[in-house]
Amino acid sequence: QVQMVESGGGSVQAGGSLRLSCVISGKTLSRYCMAWFRQAPGKEREGVAAISSDGSTDYADSVKGRFTISRDNAKNSLYLQMNNLKPEDIATYSCAAGILYDCFVDTSPYGFNYWGQGTQVTVSS
């Protein structure tokens, strides 16, 4: 059984940083497209960043230059470094993985096979 467990969320002031981690167990996901999604209260889930099996990355315009997605296949882990956080970044962040031909931030979430439970990020102004 595949499990994806996020950590690293929390509460920071605007301009601060957080590093989210997603540890996967039960399956090696080195060949999978992996991504971070977020969902704010009352809003639809949106893709934040995606990274393909070969390391190519893609970001939502709203986070470009502030967020960095990375993966460590040896540790079966996914990361999201978030800098210069803004109140509009407040959301529950979830990691996801799927075997996808197209691995982009706007790839439909329905294409992802595995999901974490999410970690909350709060930014105060």
mmCIF file of C-alpha atoms in Angstrom:
data_model
loop_
_atom_site.group_PDB
_atom_site.id
_atom_site.type_symbol
_atom_site.label_atom_id
_atom_site.label_comp_id
_atom_site.label_asym_id
_atom_site.label_seq_id
_atom_site.Cartn_x
_atom_site.Cartn_y
_atom_site.Cartn_z
ATOM 1 C CA GLN A 1 0.000 0.000 0.000
ATOM 2 C CA VAL A 2 1.374 3.357 -1.065
ATOM 3 C CA GLN A 3 1.460 6.090 1.531
ATOM 4 C CA MET A 4 2.470 9.694 1.017
ATOM 5 C CA VAL A 5 2.980 11.739 4.154
ATOM 6 C CA GLU A 6 3.550 15.474 4.080
ATOM 7 C CA SER A 7 5.267 17.521 6.752
ATOM 8 C CA GLY A 8 6.727 20.971 7.180
ATOM 9 C CA GLY A 9 3.597 23.062 7.148
ATOM 10 C CA GLY A 10 3.006 25.702 9.749
ATOM 11 C CA SER A 11 2.405 29.342 10.392
ATOM 12 C CA VAL A 12 4.796 32.078 9.285
ATOM 13 C CA GLN A 13 4.745 35.795 8.748
ATOM 14 C CA ALA A 14 4.599 37.245 5.271
ATOM 15 C CA GLY A 15 8.024 37.097 3.689
ATOM 16 C CA GLY A 16 8.964 33.985 5.616
ATOM 17 C CA SER A 17 9.885 30.535 4.356
ATOM 18 C CA LEU A 18 8.760 26.966 4.810
ATOM 19 C CA ARG A 19 9.993 23.687 3.368
ATOM 20 C CA LEU A 20 7.426 21.007 2.767
ATOM 21 C CA SER A 21 8.427 17.371 2.567
ATOM 22 C CA CYS A 22 6.544 14.374 1.244
ATOM 23 C CA VAL A 23 7.847 10.938 2.092
ATOM 24 C CA ILE A 24 6.560 8.013 0.091
ATOM 25 C CA SER A 25 6.419 4.443 1.298
ATOM 26 C CA GLY A 26 5.157 1.245 -0.251
ATOM 27 C CA LYS A 27 6.353 1.945 -3.779
ATOM 28 C CA THR A 28 9.294 3.456 -5.612
ATOM 29 C CA LEU A 29 8.065 6.502 -7.468
ATOM 30 C CA SER A 30 11.213 7.444 -9.362
ATOM 31 C CA ARG A 31 9.406 7.036 -12.699
ATOM 32 C CA TYR A 32 6.389 9.039 -11.626
ATOM 33 C CA CYS A 33 5.415 12.609 -12.262
ATOM 34 C CA MET A 34 5.134 14.252 -8.853
ATOM 35 C CA ALA A 35 3.463 17.482 -7.901
ATOM 36 C CA TRP A 36 2.295 19.757 -5.159
ATOM 37 C CA PHE A 37 -1.289 20.948 -5.139
ATOM 38 C CA ARG A 38 -2.965 23.358 -2.772
ATOM 39 C CA GLN A 39 -6.504 24.154 -1.821
ATOM 40 C CA ALA A 40 -7.593 27.261 0.017
ATOM 41 C CA PRO A 41 -10.931 27.463 1.834
ATOM 42 C CA GLY A 42 -13.739 28.025 -0.645
ATOM 43 C CA LYS A 43 -11.462 27.623 -3.641
ATOM 44 C CA GLU A 44 -10.725 24.849 -6.078
ATOM 45 C CA ARG A 45 -7.607 22.778 -5.793
ATOM 46 C CA GLU A 46 -4.795 24.118 -7.937
ATOM 47 C CA GLY A 47 -1.454 22.831 -9.056
ATOM 48 C CA VAL A 48 1.495 24.652 -7.563
ATOM 49 C CA ALA A 49 4.531 22.846 -8.950
ATOM 50 C CA ALA A 50 5.313 19.662 -10.820
ATOM 51 C CA ILE A 51 8.469 17.669 -11.435
ATOM 52 C CA SER A 52 8.866 14.904 -13.968
ATOM 53 C CA SER A 53 10.845 11.710 -13.585
ATOM 54 C CA ASP A 54 13.763 13.321 -15.434
ATOM 55 C CA GLY A 55 13.726 16.373 -13.174
ATOM 56 C CA SER A 56 11.959 18.861 -15.436
ATOM 57 C CA THR A 57 9.956 21.346 -13.388
ATOM 58 C CA ASP A 58 6.919 23.495 -13.943
ATOM 59 C CA TYR A 59 5.359 26.148 -11.713
ATOM 60 C CA ALA A 60 2.177 28.096 -11.399
ATOM 61 C CA ASP A 61 2.704 31.726 -12.342
ATOM 62 C CA SER A 62 1.708 32.794 -8.847
ATOM 63 C CA VAL A 63 4.684 31.004 -7.267
ATOM 64 C CA LYS A 64 7.390 31.313 -9.918
ATOM 65 C CA GLY A 65 10.578 32.696 -8.464
ATOM 66 C CA ARG A 66 9.421 31.973 -4.903
ATOM 67 C CA PHE A 67 8.829 28.205 -4.754
ATOM 68 C CA THR A 68 11.188 25.398 -5.753
ATOM 69 C CA ILE A 69 10.126 21.800 -6.209
ATOM 70 C CA SER A 70 12.674 19.007 -5.944
ATOM 71 C CA ARG A 71 12.794 15.271 -5.523
ATOM 72 C CA ASP A 72 15.210 12.789 -4.052
ATOM 73 C CA ASN A 73 14.544 9.433 -5.654
ATOM 74 C CA ALA A 74 17.033 7.696 -3.386
ATOM 75 C CA LYS A 75 14.958 8.820 -0.420
ATOM 76 C CA ASN A 76 11.651 8.437 -2.269
ATOM 77 C CA SER A 77 10.839 11.973 -1.247
ATOM 78 C CA LEU A 78 9.439 15.165 -2.711
ATOM 79 C CA TYR A 79 10.065 18.683 -1.452
ATOM 80 C CA LEU A 80 8.707 22.178 -1.876
ATOM 81 C CA GLN A 81 10.841 25.097 -0.738
ATOM 82 C CA MET A 82 8.602 28.114 -0.297
ATOM 83 C CA ASN A 83 10.195 31.529 0.092
ATOM 84 C CA ASN A 84 8.724 34.996 0.380
ATOM 85 C CA LEU A 85 5.397 33.577 1.449
ATOM 86 C CA LYS A 86 2.331 35.730 1.016
ATOM 87 C CA PRO A 87 -1.120 35.622 2.638
ATOM 88 C CA GLU A 88 -2.516 34.387 -0.669
ATOM 89 C CA ASP A 89 -0.402 31.235 -0.239
ATOM 90 C CA ILE A 90 -2.579 30.155 2.681
ATOM 91 C CA ALA A 91 -3.904 26.673 1.854
ATOM 92 C CA THR A 92 -3.643 22.996 2.530
ATOM 93 C CA TYR A 93 -0.773 21.624 0.474
ATOM 94 C CA SER A 94 -0.819 18.053 -0.797
ATOM 95 C CA CYS A 95 1.703 15.987 -2.678
ATOM 96 C CA ALA A 96 0.645 13.736 -5.514
ATOM 97 C CA ALA A 97 2.193 11.199 -7.868
ATOM 98 C CA GLY A 98 1.125 9.623 -11.110
ATOM 99 C CA ILE A 99 2.374 7.939 -14.254
ATOM 100 C CA LEU A 100 1.720 10.743 -16.705
ATOM 101 C CA TYR A 101 2.955 11.520 -20.196
ATOM 102 C CA ASP A 102 2.511 15.218 -19.524
ATOM 103 C CA CYS A 103 3.889 16.379 -16.213
ATOM 104 C CA PHE A 104 2.905 19.987 -15.816
ATOM 105 C CA VAL A 105 1.453 22.150 -13.099
ATOM 106 C CA ASP A 106 -1.875 22.334 -14.931
ATOM 107 C CA THR A 107 -2.140 18.565 -15.415
ATOM 108 C CA SER A 108 -5.513 17.470 -14.136
ATOM 109 C CA PRO A 109 -5.396 16.200 -10.563
ATOM 110 C CA TYR A 110 -7.520 13.274 -11.730
ATOM 111 C CA GLY A 111 -4.453 11.911 -13.479
ATOM 112 C CA PHE A 112 -2.571 11.419 -10.243
ATOM 113 C CA ASN A 113 -2.825 8.021 -8.637
ATOM 114 C CA TYR A 114 -1.482 8.703 -5.182
ATOM 115 C CA TRP A 115 -2.108 11.561 -2.759
ATOM 116 C CA GLY A 116 -0.976 12.666 0.655
ATOM 117 C CA GLN A 117 -3.376 13.902 3.324
ATOM 118 C CA GLY A 118 -2.114 17.453 3.206
ATOM 119 C CA THR A 119 -0.317 19.909 5.438
ATOM 120 C CA GLN A 120 -1.593 23.354 6.380
ATOM 121 C CA VAL A 121 0.291 26.524 5.532
ATOM 122 C CA THR A 122 -0.746 29.780 7.153
ATOM 123 C CA VAL A 123 0.793 33.167 6.413
ATOM 124 C CA SER A 124 0.074 36.209 8.514
ATOM 125 C CA SER A 125 0.429 39.707 7.153
#
